[in-house]
Backbone as a chain_set.jsonl record, in Angstrom:
{"seq": "LFIDADHSYEGVRADWARWKDRLAPVAKVAFHDYENQAYEGVTRFVNELLAAGVFRSVERHDSILCGEVLHAGSAT", "coords": {"N": [[3.97, -4.062, 8.079], [1.02, -5.479, 6.913], [-1.226, -4.978, 4.446], [-4.411, -5.782, 3.688], [-7.05, -5.038, 2.724], [-10.593, -4.364, 2.211], [-10.286, -4.286, -0.421], [-11.215, -2.286, -2.06], [-10.609, 0.993, -3.403], [-11.141, 2.976, -1.497], [-11.176, 1.434, 0.835], [-8.504, 0.463, 1.059], [-7.183, 2.879, 1.219], [-8.266, 3.849, 3.625], [-7.282, 1.937, 5.473], [-4.532, 2.482, 5.227], [-4.531, 5.148, 6.164], [-5.242, 4.736, 8.848], [-2.994, 3.471, 9.88], [-0.594, 4.757, 9.056], [0.613, 6.829, 10.628], [1.602, 5.435, 12.741], [3.745, 3.996, 11.977], [7.167, 3.014, 11.937], [10.129, 4.896, 11.061], [11.098, 4.438, 7.702], [9.566, 2.085, 7.373], [8.464, -1.267, 6.679], [6.119, -2.375, 4.337], [3.487, -4.374, 3.068], [1.336, -4.847, 0.391], [-1.57, -6.5, -0.438], [-2.845, -8.134, -3.33], [-1.988, -6.405, -5.365], [-1.934, -5.107, -8.597], [-3.838, -6.926, -9.43], [-6.414, -7.565, -11.503], [-9.03, -7.773, -10.628], [-9.143, -6.212, -8.41], [-8.794, -3.297, -8.654], [-8.678, -0.988, -7.109], [-6.729, -1.333, -5.146], [-4.334, -1.331, -6.617], [-4.492, 1.228, -7.776], [-4.356, 2.938, -5.485], [-1.846, 2.205, -4.33], [-0.161, 2.872, -6.448], [-0.44, 5.633, -6.381], [0.881, 6.222, -3.969], [3.453, 5.397, -4.688], [4.012, 7.176, -6.825], [4.019, 9.595, -5.466], [6.295, 9.409, -4.029], [6.257, 8.364, -1.529], [6.304, 5.745, -0.932], [8.377, 3.013, -1.65], [8.898, 0.524, -3.937], [10.097, -2.725, -3.283], [10.123, -5.51, -3.625], [8.279, -8.136, -5.341], [5.855, -10.637, -4.74], [4.042, -12.84, -6.22], [0.886, -11.543, -6.145], [1.493, -9.743, -4.186], [2.874, -6.761, -3.209], [5.776, -5.625, -1.877], [7.395, -3.213, 0.096], [9.175, -0.185, 1.078], [8.301, 2.38, 3.309], [8.708, 5.764, 2.894], [8.018, 8.361, 3.656], [5.798, 8.392, 5.616], [4.002, 9.934, 7.261], [3.256, 12.13, 5.71], [1.623, 11.353, 3.672], [-1.271, 10.811, 1.707]], "CA": [[2.524, -3.957, 8.029], [0.409, -6.185, 5.783], [-2.533, -4.381, 4.165], [-5.282, -6.669, 2.922], [-8.341, -4.394, 3.028], [-11.727, -4.886, 1.446], [-9.776, -4.225, -1.785], [-11.667, -1.086, -2.767], [-9.697, 2.123, -3.237], [-11.474, 3.603, -0.221], [-10.779, 0.531, 1.912], [-7.044, 0.472, 1.174], [-6.816, 4.225, 1.692], [-8.645, 3.926, 5.041], [-6.302, 1.156, 6.235], [-3.299, 3.263, 5.234], [-4.73, 6.312, 7.037], [-5.259, 4.273, 10.236], [-1.698, 2.958, 10.303], [0.594, 5.483, 8.594], [1.259, 7.606, 11.683], [2.148, 4.509, 13.73], [4.853, 3.279, 11.367], [8.533, 3.449, 12.198], [10.795, 5.425, 9.862], [11.463, 3.43, 6.7], [8.825, 0.866, 7.69], [8.18, -2.214, 5.601], [4.68, -2.579, 4.152], [3.096, -5.251, 1.968], [-0.039, -4.652, -0.081], [-2.073, -7.703, -1.089], [-3.619, -8.022, -4.57], [-1.493, -5.349, -6.25], [-2.043, -5.434, -10.024], [-4.854, -7.947, -9.666], [-7.465, -6.84, -12.223], [-10.279, -7.812, -9.869], [-9.045, -5.275, -7.292], [-8.107, -2.122, -9.205], [-8.507, 0.019, -6.072], [-5.441, -1.561, -4.486], [-3.295, -0.861, -7.536], [-4.603, 2.686, -7.894], [-3.854, 3.599, -4.286], [-0.407, 1.967, -4.199], [0.504, 3.669, -7.477], [-0.411, 7.012, -5.884], [1.967, 6.285, -2.991], [4.707, 5.307, -5.438], [4.201, 8.418, -7.586], [4.272, 10.683, -4.521], [7.571, 9.184, -3.371], [5.98, 7.984, -0.147], [6.505, 4.303, -0.845], [9.314, 2.514, -2.656], [8.768, -0.911, -4.164], [11.321, -3.477, -3.049], [9.988, -6.813, -4.274], [6.942, -8.68, -5.573], [5.61, -12.067, -4.544], [2.725, -12.996, -6.841], [0.14, -10.277, -6.141], [1.87, -8.955, -3.014], [3.947, -5.803, -3.433], [6.448, -5.287, -0.627], [8.246, -2.056, -0.075], [9.543, 0.645, 2.211], [7.639, 3.671, 3.433], [9.755, 6.776, 3.027], [7.472, 9.567, 4.287], [4.449, 7.936, 5.957], [3.145, 10.95, 7.842], [2.85, 13.154, 4.747], [0.935, 10.741, 2.54], [-2.696, 10.548, 1.537]], "C": [[2.047, -4.682, 6.792], [-0.984, -5.608, 5.586], [-3.286, -5.28, 3.203], [-6.716, -6.241, 3.197], [-9.493, -5.077, 2.296], [-11.467, -4.772, -0.057], [-10.36, -3.095, -2.629], [-10.612, -0.002, -2.554], [-9.902, 2.749, -1.86], [-11.025, 2.745, 0.959], [-9.278, 0.52, 2.141], [-6.577, 1.817, 1.721], [-7.128, 4.377, 3.184], [-7.675, 3.129, 5.913], [-4.99, 1.915, 6.339], [-3.421, 4.43, 6.219], [-4.696, 5.911, 8.512], [-3.858, 3.938, 10.755], [-0.508, 3.857, 10.023], [1.319, 6.252, 9.695], [1.873, 6.728, 12.779], [3.389, 3.782, 13.232], [6.201, 3.873, 11.765], [9.113, 4.064, 10.923], [11.281, 4.275, 8.98], [10.837, 2.065, 7.047], [8.66, 0.001, 6.448], [6.669, -2.441, 5.546], [4.462, -3.492, 2.956], [1.624, -5.003, 1.651], [-0.455, -5.892, -0.858], [-2.933, -7.341, -2.294], [-3.257, -6.811, -5.418], [-1.453, -5.89, -7.677], [-2.902, -6.661, -10.301], [-6.045, -7.212, -10.284], [-8.797, -6.811, -11.48], [-10.312, -6.769, -8.759], [-8.271, -4.027, -7.713], [-7.864, -1.028, -8.163], [-7.182, -0.105, -5.349], [-4.323, -0.978, -5.348], [-3.315, 0.655, -7.654], [-4.001, 3.388, -6.681], [-2.343, 3.418, -4.135], [0.359, 2.782, -5.234], [0.568, 5.145, -7.085], [0.712, 7.189, -4.857], [3.328, 6.258, -3.689], [5.01, 6.616, -6.163], [4.55, 9.595, -6.682], [5.623, 10.532, -3.811], [7.443, 8.813, -1.909], [6.369, 6.536, 0.101], [7.444, 3.893, -1.969], [9.183, 1.002, -2.744], [10.115, -1.592, -3.976], [11.258, -4.827, -3.761], [8.524, -7.208, -4.422], [6.938, -10.167, -5.311], [4.183, -12.309, -5.016], [2.017, -11.649, -6.837], [0.449, -9.415, -4.916], [3.053, -8.061, -3.378], [4.503, -5.399, -2.074], [7.353, -4.087, -0.872], [8.535, -1.343, 1.22], [8.782, 1.952, 2.155], [8.717, 4.701, 3.7], [9.295, 8.014, 3.773], [6.03, 9.307, 4.712], [3.525, 9.054, 6.428], [2.603, 11.955, 6.846], [1.975, 12.609, 3.632], [-0.556, 10.585, 2.747], [-3.407, 10.322, 2.836]], "O": [[2.626, -4.512, 5.719], [-1.835, -5.734, 6.467], [-2.864, -5.509, 2.07], [-7.493, -6.97, 3.813], [-9.375, -6.21, 1.829], [-12.325, -5.121, -0.868], [-10.021, -2.971, -3.806], [-9.814, -0.084, -1.62], [-8.937, 3.018, -1.146], [-10.548, 3.27, 1.965], [-8.822, 0.562, 3.284], [-5.692, 1.883, 2.574], [-6.34, 4.967, 3.924], [-7.285, 3.596, 6.983], [-4.396, 1.987, 7.415], [-2.514, 4.668, 7.017], [-4.178, 6.66, 9.341], [-3.577, 4.107, 11.942], [0.512, 3.732, 10.7], [2.548, 6.313, 9.68], [2.585, 7.23, 13.648], [4.016, 3.034, 13.983], [6.343, 5.088, 11.909], [8.635, 3.779, 9.825], [11.806, 3.274, 9.469], [11.508, 1.034, 7.012], [8.711, 0.488, 5.319], [6.025, -2.668, 6.57], [5.168, -3.394, 1.952], [0.782, -4.957, 2.547], [0.211, -6.292, -1.812], [-3.662, -6.35, -2.269], [-4.11, -6.253, -6.108], [-0.989, -7.004, -7.916], [-2.704, -7.352, -11.301], [-6.621, -6.328, -9.65], [-9.605, -5.907, -11.694], [-11.378, -6.468, -8.223], [-7.202, -3.746, -7.171], [-6.942, -0.226, -8.316], [-6.576, 0.901, -4.977], [-3.476, -0.227, -4.864], [-2.263, 1.295, -7.632], [-3.223, 4.329, -6.832], [-1.635, 4.381, -3.841], [1.42, 3.327, -4.927], [1.531, 5.833, -7.425], [1.416, 8.199, -4.878], [4.238, 7.003, -3.326], [6.138, 7.106, -6.118], [5.292, 10.491, -7.085], [6.043, 11.427, -3.076], [8.397, 8.932, -1.14], [6.72, 6.159, 1.219], [7.322, 4.366, -3.099], [9.339, 0.292, -1.75], [11.142, -1.104, -4.446], [12.215, -5.237, -4.418], [7.649, -6.69, -3.728], [7.9, -10.869, -5.621], [3.228, -12.016, -4.297], [2.496, -10.703, -7.462], [-0.269, -8.452, -4.645], [4.102, -8.545, -3.802], [3.773, -4.889, -1.224], [7.99, -3.971, -1.919], [8.198, -1.813, 2.307], [8.635, 2.558, 1.094], [9.536, 4.544, 4.606], [10.094, 8.655, 4.455], [5.12, 9.959, 4.198], [2.365, 9.101, 6.018], [1.577, 12.581, 7.112], [1.619, 13.356, 2.721], [-1.022, 10.266, 3.841], [-4.615, 10.088, 2.846]]}, "num_chains": 1, "name": "protein.A"}
């Protein structure tokens, strides 16, 4: 899944909420504009997933953070 929302916290959270229950176990997800200062909402939401143990970072490509979802149904 590639999440490239309107880049607000609410937008990224809404995209996640729409898709999380459709993801396969240990799904791969990429979030665009992670740690881009212009889009702090993306970073805030992804950091919440990381802190909750729902998402595990695997690799970065510029501003794209790629990782694995560990517990999609229980998250935010």
